[in-house]
Amino acid sequence: MVLYYQLTTTTEIKRKIVYVQSDYTFRAVFDTTGLKTGMYKVEVPTSGMGDSITMRVVNLVDRSDDLQLSSPTYLAFSGKIPVAGTIKGDENSGVQIEVIGPDNTVVFGPRFVNTNYLGNFATEVPITYPGDYEVIFTDSRGYIGNRIITVVGQKPLTSVTNPTVTKSVVSAHTKSSKDNPAYFAITGSNGLVTIRTSSSIDWIIEYPDDMESFTW
């Protein structure tokens, strides 16, 4: 499928390969961001040729002025984003809202939100981390526009309470010499044992198990 811009001459804008499904339907989406408003046409040329077998004229309009956002577009992280505003021409109707997160994943919607007799709407979007969020608005007439909401700050850290570990301290001392060394034994201990001696003193640790003993 080929998208053309029509003014005094026809100018090709984009071209896409579209695959026909088993039910003979197909779908193509052209990104119109940055394009001028005006008349366009979409054609389906035959394979390997340039002759068009199907053509449709499309009038590209800019509806971004129909959307007035009253909620802030820059706010501190609180775990949610308020989205509120007014859609011109959608009084007592509704608007579809979709929110894309900083990692390009959908975090909300698409969800239909009611509008009142003035076209006002309001909802809250739960989020889990700060960043730039794209909010996309659509109604029964098609795409309206989008807004970027920037959330700053840091995600609150979950408070973790560590259990209090009670350490027993055992102290022992005796007189010793090179010819008459002292011996201490630790028995019945499970887990980590920390052994400390006075500085500048040579000492040996012997650890026996069921098979043999090891000396450090």
PDB file of C-alpha atoms in Angstrom:
ATOM      1  CA  MET A   1       0.000   0.000   0.000  1.00  0.00           C
ATOM      2  CA  VAL A   2       1.220   3.492  -0.864  1.00  0.00           C
ATOM      3  CA  LEU A   3       0.311   6.792   0.803  1.00  0.00           C
ATOM      4  CA  TYR A   4       0.429   9.852  -1.464  1.00  0.00           C
ATOM      5  CA  TYR A   5       0.044  13.567  -0.774  1.00  0.00           C
ATOM      6  CA  GLN A   6      -2.173  15.372  -3.259  1.00  0.00           C
ATOM      7  CA  LEU A   7      -1.688  19.062  -3.952  1.00  0.00           C
ATOM      8  CA  THR A   8      -1.043  20.123  -7.512  1.00  0.00           C
ATOM      9  CA  THR A   9       0.918  16.924  -8.085  1.00  0.00           C
ATOM     10  CA  THR A  10       0.940  13.537  -6.374  1.00  0.00           C
ATOM     11  CA  THR A  11       3.896  12.909  -4.058  1.00  0.00           C
ATOM     12  CA  GLU A  12       4.604   9.523  -2.521  1.00  0.00           C
ATOM     13  CA  ILE A  13       4.941   9.709   1.279  1.00  0.00           C
ATOM     14  CA  LYS A  14       5.215   6.123   2.506  1.00  0.00           C
ATOM     15  CA  ARG A  15       4.989   2.599   1.159  1.00  0.00           C
ATOM     16  CA  LYS A  16       4.164  -0.564   3.126  1.00  0.00           C
ATOM     17  CA  ILE A  17       3.845  -4.275   2.441  1.00  0.00           C
ATOM     18  CA  VAL A  18       0.494  -5.592   3.664  1.00  0.00           C
ATOM     19  CA  TYR A  19      -0.342  -9.275   4.085  1.00  0.00           C
ATOM     20  CA  VAL A  20      -3.827 -10.546   3.262  1.00  0.00           C
ATOM     21  CA  GLN A  21      -5.243 -12.760   6.010  1.00  0.00           C
ATOM     22  CA  SER A  22      -7.097 -16.046   5.551  1.00  0.00           C
ATOM     23  CA  ASP A  23     -10.434 -14.186   5.673  1.00  0.00           C
ATOM     24  CA  TYR A  24      -9.221 -11.878   2.833  1.00  0.00           C
ATOM     25  CA  THR A  25      -8.858  -8.849   5.116  1.00  0.00           C
ATOM     26  CA  PHE A  26      -5.777  -6.692   5.518  1.00  0.00           C
ATOM     27  CA  ARG A  27      -4.765  -3.711   7.620  1.00  0.00           C
ATOM     28  CA  ALA A  28      -2.129  -1.007   7.316  1.00  0.00           C
ATOM     29  CA  VAL A  29      -1.344   1.861   9.686  1.00  0.00           C
ATOM     30  CA  PHE A  30       0.463   4.968   8.417  1.00  0.00           C
ATOM     31  CA  ASP A  31       2.023   7.290  10.966  1.00  0.00           C
ATOM     32  CA  THR A  32       0.904  10.815  10.069  1.00  0.00           C
ATOM     33  CA  THR A  33       3.025  12.591  12.685  1.00  0.00           C
ATOM     34  CA  GLY A  34       4.522  15.717  11.147  1.00  0.00           C
ATOM     35  CA  LEU A  35       2.469  15.558   7.942  1.00  0.00           C
ATOM     36  CA  LYS A  36       0.585  18.584   6.652  1.00  0.00           C
ATOM     37  CA  THR A  37      -3.178  18.676   6.792  1.00  0.00           C
ATOM     38  CA  GLY A  38      -4.953  18.243   3.476  1.00  0.00           C
ATOM     39  CA  MET A  39      -5.937  15.629   0.946  1.00  0.00           C
ATOM     40  CA  TYR A  40      -4.093  12.325   0.672  1.00  0.00           C
ATOM     41  CA  LYS A  41      -4.795   9.129  -1.187  1.00  0.00           C
ATOM     42  CA  VAL A  42      -4.017   5.501  -0.436  1.00  0.00           C
ATOM     43  CA  GLU A  43      -3.498   3.099  -3.329  1.00  0.00           C
ATOM     44  CA  VAL A  44      -2.980  -0.633  -3.612  1.00  0.00           C
ATOM     45  CA  PRO A  45      -0.811  -1.280  -6.696  1.00  0.00           C
ATOM     46  CA  THR A  46      -0.556  -4.669  -8.343  1.00  0.00           C
ATOM     47  CA  SER A  47       2.487  -6.750  -7.480  1.00  0.00           C
ATOM     48  CA  GLY A  48       5.482  -5.816  -9.620  1.00  0.00           C
ATOM     49  CA  MET A  49       3.539  -3.188 -11.533  1.00  0.00           C
ATOM     50  CA  GLY A  50       2.636   0.448 -10.890  1.00  0.00           C
ATOM     51  CA  ASP A  51      -1.002   0.449 -11.890  1.00  0.00           C
ATOM     52  CA  SER A  52      -3.472   1.053  -9.106  1.00  0.00           C
ATOM     53  CA  ILE A  53      -6.355  -1.334  -8.661  1.00  0.00           C
ATOM     54  CA  THR A  54      -7.839   0.307  -5.525  1.00  0.00           C
ATOM     55  CA  MET A  55      -7.685   3.919  -4.348  1.00  0.00           C
ATOM     56  CA  ARG A  56      -9.204   5.879  -1.497  1.00  0.00           C
ATOM     57  CA  VAL A  57      -8.990   9.629  -0.813  1.00  0.00           C
ATOM     58  CA  VAL A  58      -8.265  10.618   2.791  1.00  0.00           C
ATOM     59  CA  ASN A  59      -8.630  14.106   4.281  1.00  0.00           C
ATOM     60  CA  LEU A  60      -6.027  14.562   7.004  1.00  0.00           C
ATOM     61  CA  VAL A  61      -7.167  17.040   9.669  1.00  0.00           C
ATOM     62  CA  ASP A  62      -5.538  18.366  12.816  1.00  0.00           C
ATOM     63  CA  ARG A  63      -7.783  17.902  15.865  1.00  0.00           C
ATOM     64  CA  SER A  64      -5.171  18.678  18.505  1.00  0.00           C
ATOM     65  CA  ASP A  65      -6.917  21.968  19.354  1.00  0.00           C
ATOM     66  CA  ASP A  66     -10.057  19.996  20.270  1.00  0.00           C
ATOM     67  CA  LEU A  67      -8.201  18.672  23.312  1.00  0.00           C
ATOM     68  CA  GLN A  68      -7.587  20.885  26.337  1.00  0.00           C
ATOM     69  CA  LEU A  69      -5.698  19.172  29.175  1.00  0.00           C
ATOM     70  CA  SER A  70      -6.298  20.678  32.628  1.00  0.00           C
ATOM     71  CA  SER A  71      -4.213  18.214  34.647  1.00  0.00           C
ATOM     72  CA  PRO A  72      -0.466  18.935  35.067  1.00  0.00           C
ATOM     73  CA  THR A  73       2.002  17.675  32.483  1.00  0.00           C
ATOM     74  CA  TYR A  74       4.916  17.821  34.931  1.00  0.00           C
ATOM     75  CA  LEU A  75       4.528  16.348  38.392  1.00  0.00           C
ATOM     76  CA  ALA A  76       6.300  14.494  41.174  1.00  0.00           C
ATOM     77  CA  PHE A  77       6.039  10.717  41.434  1.00  0.00           C
ATOM     78  CA  SER A  78       3.152   9.566  43.640  1.00  0.00           C
ATOM     79  CA  GLY A  79       2.191   6.237  42.094  1.00  0.00           C
ATOM     80  CA  LYS A  80      -0.524   7.687  39.853  1.00  0.00           C
ATOM     81  CA  ILE A  81      -1.038  10.215  37.059  1.00  0.00           C
ATOM     82  CA  PRO A  82      -4.188  12.379  37.011  1.00  0.00           C
ATOM     83  CA  VAL A  83      -5.522  12.834  33.470  1.00  0.00           C
ATOM     84  CA  ALA A  84      -8.265  15.439  33.125  1.00  0.00           C
ATOM     85  CA  GLY A  85      -9.421  17.936  30.529  1.00  0.00           C
ATOM     86  CA  THR A  86     -12.028  18.808  27.941  1.00  0.00           C
ATOM     87  CA  ILE A  87     -12.797  17.362  24.493  1.00  0.00           C
ATOM     88  CA  LYS A  88     -14.510  19.817  22.155  1.00  0.00           C
ATOM     89  CA  GLY A  89     -17.549  18.288  20.460  1.00  0.00           C
ATOM     90  CA  ASP A  90     -17.723  15.268  22.774  1.00  0.00           C
ATOM     91  CA  GLU A  91     -20.254  16.600  25.261  1.00  0.00           C
ATOM     92  CA  ASN A  92     -22.170  13.839  27.089  1.00  0.00           C
ATOM     93  CA  SER A  93     -20.164  11.294  25.165  1.00  0.00           C
ATOM     94  CA  GLY A  94     -16.716   9.957  25.971  1.00  0.00           C
ATOM     95  CA  VAL A  95     -13.095   9.607  24.983  1.00  0.00           C
ATOM     96  CA  GLN A  96     -10.785   6.624  24.728  1.00  0.00           C
ATOM     97  CA  ILE A  97      -7.513   7.015  26.629  1.00  0.00           C
ATOM     98  CA  GLU A  98      -4.354   4.953  26.248  1.00  0.00           C
ATOM     99  CA  VAL A  99      -1.099   5.559  28.129  1.00  0.00           C
ATOM    100  CA  ILE A 100       2.343   4.419  26.923  1.00  0.00           C
ATOM    101  CA  GLY A 101       5.089   4.179  29.539  1.00  0.00           C
ATOM    102  CA  PRO A 102       8.756   5.227  29.301  1.00  0.00           C
ATOM    103  CA  ASP A 103       9.685   1.720  28.114  1.00  0.00           C
ATOM    104  CA  ASN A 104       7.117   1.882  25.263  1.00  0.00           C
ATOM    105  CA  THR A 105       4.731  -0.558  26.935  1.00  0.00           C
ATOM    106  CA  VAL A 106       1.029   0.094  27.463  1.00  0.00           C
ATOM    107  CA  VAL A 107       0.396   0.886  31.140  1.00  0.00           C
ATOM    108  CA  PHE A 108      -3.248   1.955  30.798  1.00  0.00           C
ATOM    109  CA  GLY A 109      -6.114   1.221  28.437  1.00  0.00           C
ATOM    110  CA  PRO A 110      -7.227   1.707  25.844  1.00  0.00           C
ATOM    111  CA  ARG A 111     -10.099   2.606  28.186  1.00  0.00           C
ATOM    112  CA  PHE A 112     -13.300   4.552  27.546  1.00  0.00           C
ATOM    113  CA  VAL A 113     -13.817   7.535  29.881  1.00  0.00           C
ATOM    114  CA  ASN A 114     -17.143   9.378  30.030  1.00  0.00           C
ATOM    115  CA  THR A 115     -17.452  13.115  29.357  1.00  0.00           C
ATOM    116  CA  ASN A 116     -20.074  15.364  30.969  1.00  0.00           C
ATOM    117  CA  TYR A 117     -22.325  17.980  29.354  1.00  0.00           C
ATOM    118  CA  LEU A 118     -19.327  20.310  29.012  1.00  0.00           C
ATOM    119  CA  GLY A 119     -17.059  17.680  27.487  1.00  0.00           C
ATOM    120  CA  ASN A 120     -15.010  17.346  30.657  1.00  0.00           C
ATOM    121  CA  PHE A 121     -13.369  14.057  31.606  1.00  0.00           C
ATOM    122  CA  ALA A 122     -11.134  12.840  34.439  1.00  0.00           C
ATOM    123  CA  THR A 123      -9.375   9.608  35.402  1.00  0.00           C
ATOM    124  CA  GLU A 124      -6.269   8.386  37.221  1.00  0.00           C
ATOM    125  CA  VAL A 125      -3.555   6.146  35.793  1.00  0.00           C
ATOM    126  CA  PRO A 126      -1.566   3.972  38.241  1.00  0.00           C
ATOM    127  CA  ILE A 127       2.195   3.897  37.554  1.00  0.00           C
ATOM    128  CA  THR A 128       5.161   2.210  39.207  1.00  0.00           C
ATOM    129  CA  TYR A 129       8.113   4.377  38.155  1.00  0.00           C
ATOM    130  CA  PRO A 130       8.874   7.933  36.981  1.00  0.00           C
ATOM    131  CA  GLY A 131       9.564   8.986  33.389  1.00  0.00           C
ATOM    132  CA  ASP A 132       7.808  10.374  30.307  1.00  0.00           C
ATOM    133  CA  TYR A 133       4.316   8.986  29.657  1.00  0.00           C
ATOM    134  CA  GLU A 134       2.482   9.451  26.344  1.00  0.00           C
ATOM    135  CA  VAL A 135      -1.294   9.827  26.699  1.00  0.00           C
ATOM    136  CA  ILE A 136      -3.242   9.116  23.481  1.00  0.00           C
ATOM    137  CA  PHE A 137      -6.819  10.357  22.984  1.00  0.00           C
ATOM    138  CA  THR A 138      -9.330   8.883  20.487  1.00  0.00           C
ATOM    139  CA  ASP A 139     -13.084   9.231  20.048  1.00  0.00           C
ATOM    140  CA  SER A 140     -15.744   7.930  17.656  1.00  0.00           C
ATOM    141  CA  ARG A 141     -14.419  10.211  14.913  1.00  0.00           C
ATOM    142  CA  GLY A 142     -10.868   8.929  15.226  1.00  0.00           C
ATOM    143  CA  TYR A 143      -7.569  10.134  16.602  1.00  0.00           C
ATOM    144  CA  ILE A 144      -7.636  13.439  18.500  1.00  0.00           C
ATOM    145  CA  GLY A 145      -4.083  13.930  19.723  1.00  0.00           C
ATOM    146  CA  ASN A 146      -1.561  13.030  22.363  1.00  0.00           C
ATOM    147  CA  ARG A 147       0.135  14.675  25.318  1.00  0.00           C
ATOM    148  CA  ILE A 148       3.389  13.896  27.147  1.00  0.00           C
ATOM    149  CA  ILE A 149       3.250  13.844  30.942  1.00  0.00           C
ATOM    150  CA  THR A 150       6.602  13.894  32.736  1.00  0.00           C
ATOM    151  CA  VAL A 151       6.823  12.298  36.165  1.00  0.00           C
ATOM    152  CA  VAL A 152       9.946  13.120  38.182  1.00  0.00           C
ATOM    153  CA  GLY A 153      11.375  11.787  41.415  1.00  0.00           C
ATOM    154  CA  GLN A 154      12.172   8.325  42.621  1.00  0.00           C
ATOM    155  CA  LYS A 155      10.044   5.308  43.334  1.00  0.00           C
ATOM    156  CA  PRO A 156       9.732   4.953  47.128  1.00  0.00           C
ATOM    157  CA  LEU A 157      11.760   2.087  48.462  1.00  0.00           C
ATOM    158  CA  THR A 158       9.797  -0.654  50.169  1.00  0.00           C
ATOM    159  CA  SER A 159      10.609  -0.658  53.844  1.00  0.00           C
ATOM    160  CA  VAL A 160      12.136  -3.965  54.870  1.00  0.00           C
ATOM    161  CA  THR A 161      12.416  -4.766  58.547  1.00  0.00           C
ATOM    162  CA  ASN A 162      15.372  -7.014  59.265  1.00  0.00           C
ATOM    163  CA  PRO A 163      14.999  -9.326  62.240  1.00  0.00           C
ATOM    164  CA  THR A 164      17.219  -8.518  65.172  1.00  0.00           C
ATOM    165  CA  VAL A 165      19.975 -11.089  65.576  1.00  0.00           C
ATOM    166  CA  THR A 166      21.254 -11.551  69.089  1.00  0.00           C
ATOM    167  CA  LYS A 167      24.946 -12.441  69.241  1.00  0.00           C
ATOM    168  CA  SER A 168      26.349 -14.068  72.344  1.00  0.00           C
ATOM    169  CA  VAL A 169      29.887 -13.100  73.248  1.00  0.00           C
ATOM    170  CA  VAL A 170      32.035 -15.559  75.172  1.00  0.00           C
ATOM    171  CA  SER A 171      35.374 -14.484  76.580  1.00  0.00           C
ATOM    172  CA  ALA A 172      38.052 -16.732  77.975  1.00  0.00           C
ATOM    173  CA  HIS A 173      41.654 -16.121  79.052  1.00  0.00           C
ATOM    174  CA  THR A 174      44.522 -17.911  80.725  1.00  0.00           C
ATOM    175  CA  LYS A 175      48.281 -17.660  81.169  1.00  0.00           C
ATOM    176  CA  SER A 176      50.398 -19.357  78.514  1.00  0.00           C
ATOM    177  CA  SER A 177      53.912 -19.468  77.141  1.00  0.00           C
ATOM    178  CA  LYS A 178      55.746 -20.985  74.224  1.00  0.00           C
ATOM    179  CA  ASP A 179      56.593 -24.037  76.313  1.00  0.00           C
ATOM    180  CA  ASN A 180      53.210 -24.154  77.975  1.00  0.00           C
ATOM    181  CA  PRO A 181      50.526 -23.218  75.356  1.00  0.00           C
ATOM    182  CA  ALA A 182      46.863 -22.692  76.246  1.00  0.00           C
ATOM    183  CA  TYR A 183      44.002 -24.600  74.637  1.00  0.00           C
ATOM    184  CA  PHE A 184      40.362 -23.503  74.180  1.00  0.00           C
ATOM    185  CA  ALA A 185      37.544 -25.549  72.671  1.00  0.00           C
ATOM    186  CA  ILE A 186      34.217 -24.384  71.148  1.00  0.00           C
ATOM    187  CA  THR A 187      31.537 -27.057  71.126  1.00  0.00           C
ATOM    188  CA  GLY A 188      27.844 -27.250  70.266  1.00  0.00           C
ATOM    189  CA  SER A 189      27.901 -24.214  67.923  1.00  0.00           C
ATOM    190  CA  ASN A 190      25.661 -23.816  64.853  1.00  0.00           C
ATOM    191  CA  GLY A 191      26.232 -21.138  62.247  1.00  0.00           C
ATOM    192  CA  LEU A 192      28.930 -18.483  62.021  1.00  0.00           C
ATOM    193  CA  VAL A 193      31.554 -18.211  64.759  1.00  0.00           C
ATOM    194  CA  THR A 194      33.931 -15.267  64.996  1.00  0.00           C
ATOM    195  CA  ILE A 195      37.158 -15.785  66.934  1.00  0.00           C
ATOM    196  CA  ARG A 196      39.348 -12.870  68.001  1.00  0.00           C
ATOM    197  CA  THR A 197      42.673 -12.848  69.849  1.00  0.00           C
ATOM    198  CA  SER A 198      45.013 -10.187  71.096  1.00  0.00           C
ATOM    199  CA  SER A 199      47.203  -8.588  68.469  1.00  0.00           C
ATOM    200  CA  SER A 200      50.707  -9.882  67.749  1.00  0.00           C
ATOM    201  CA  ILE A 201      49.879 -13.308  69.180  1.00  0.00           C
ATOM    202  CA  ASP A 202      50.384 -16.522  67.199  1.00  0.00           C
ATOM    203  CA  TRP A 203      47.465 -18.942  67.371  1.00  0.00           C
ATOM    204  CA  ILE A 204      46.188 -22.072  65.672  1.00  0.00           C
ATOM    205  CA  ILE A 205      42.600 -23.164  64.859  1.00  0.00           C
ATOM    206  CA  GLU A 206      41.906 -26.885  64.641  1.00  0.00           C
ATOM    207  CA  TYR A 207      38.587 -28.020  63.173  1.00  0.00           C
ATOM    208  CA  PRO A 208      37.766 -31.737  63.554  1.00  0.00           C
ATOM    209  CA  ASP A 209      34.997 -33.465  61.610  1.00  0.00           C
ATOM    210  CA  ASP A 210      33.859 -37.114  61.315  1.00  0.00           C
ATOM    211  CA  MET A 211      36.769 -38.051  59.092  1.00  0.00           C
ATOM    212  CA  GLU A 212      39.800 -36.018  60.099  1.00  0.00           C
ATOM    213  CA  SER A 213      40.913 -32.774  61.630  1.00  0.00           C
ATOM    214  CA  PHE A 214      42.090 -29.620  59.883  1.00  0.00           C
ATOM    215  CA  THR A 215      44.540 -27.115  61.330  1.00  0.00           C
ATOM    216  CA  TRP A 216      45.018 -23.463  60.293  1.00  0.00           C
TER     217      TRP A 216
END
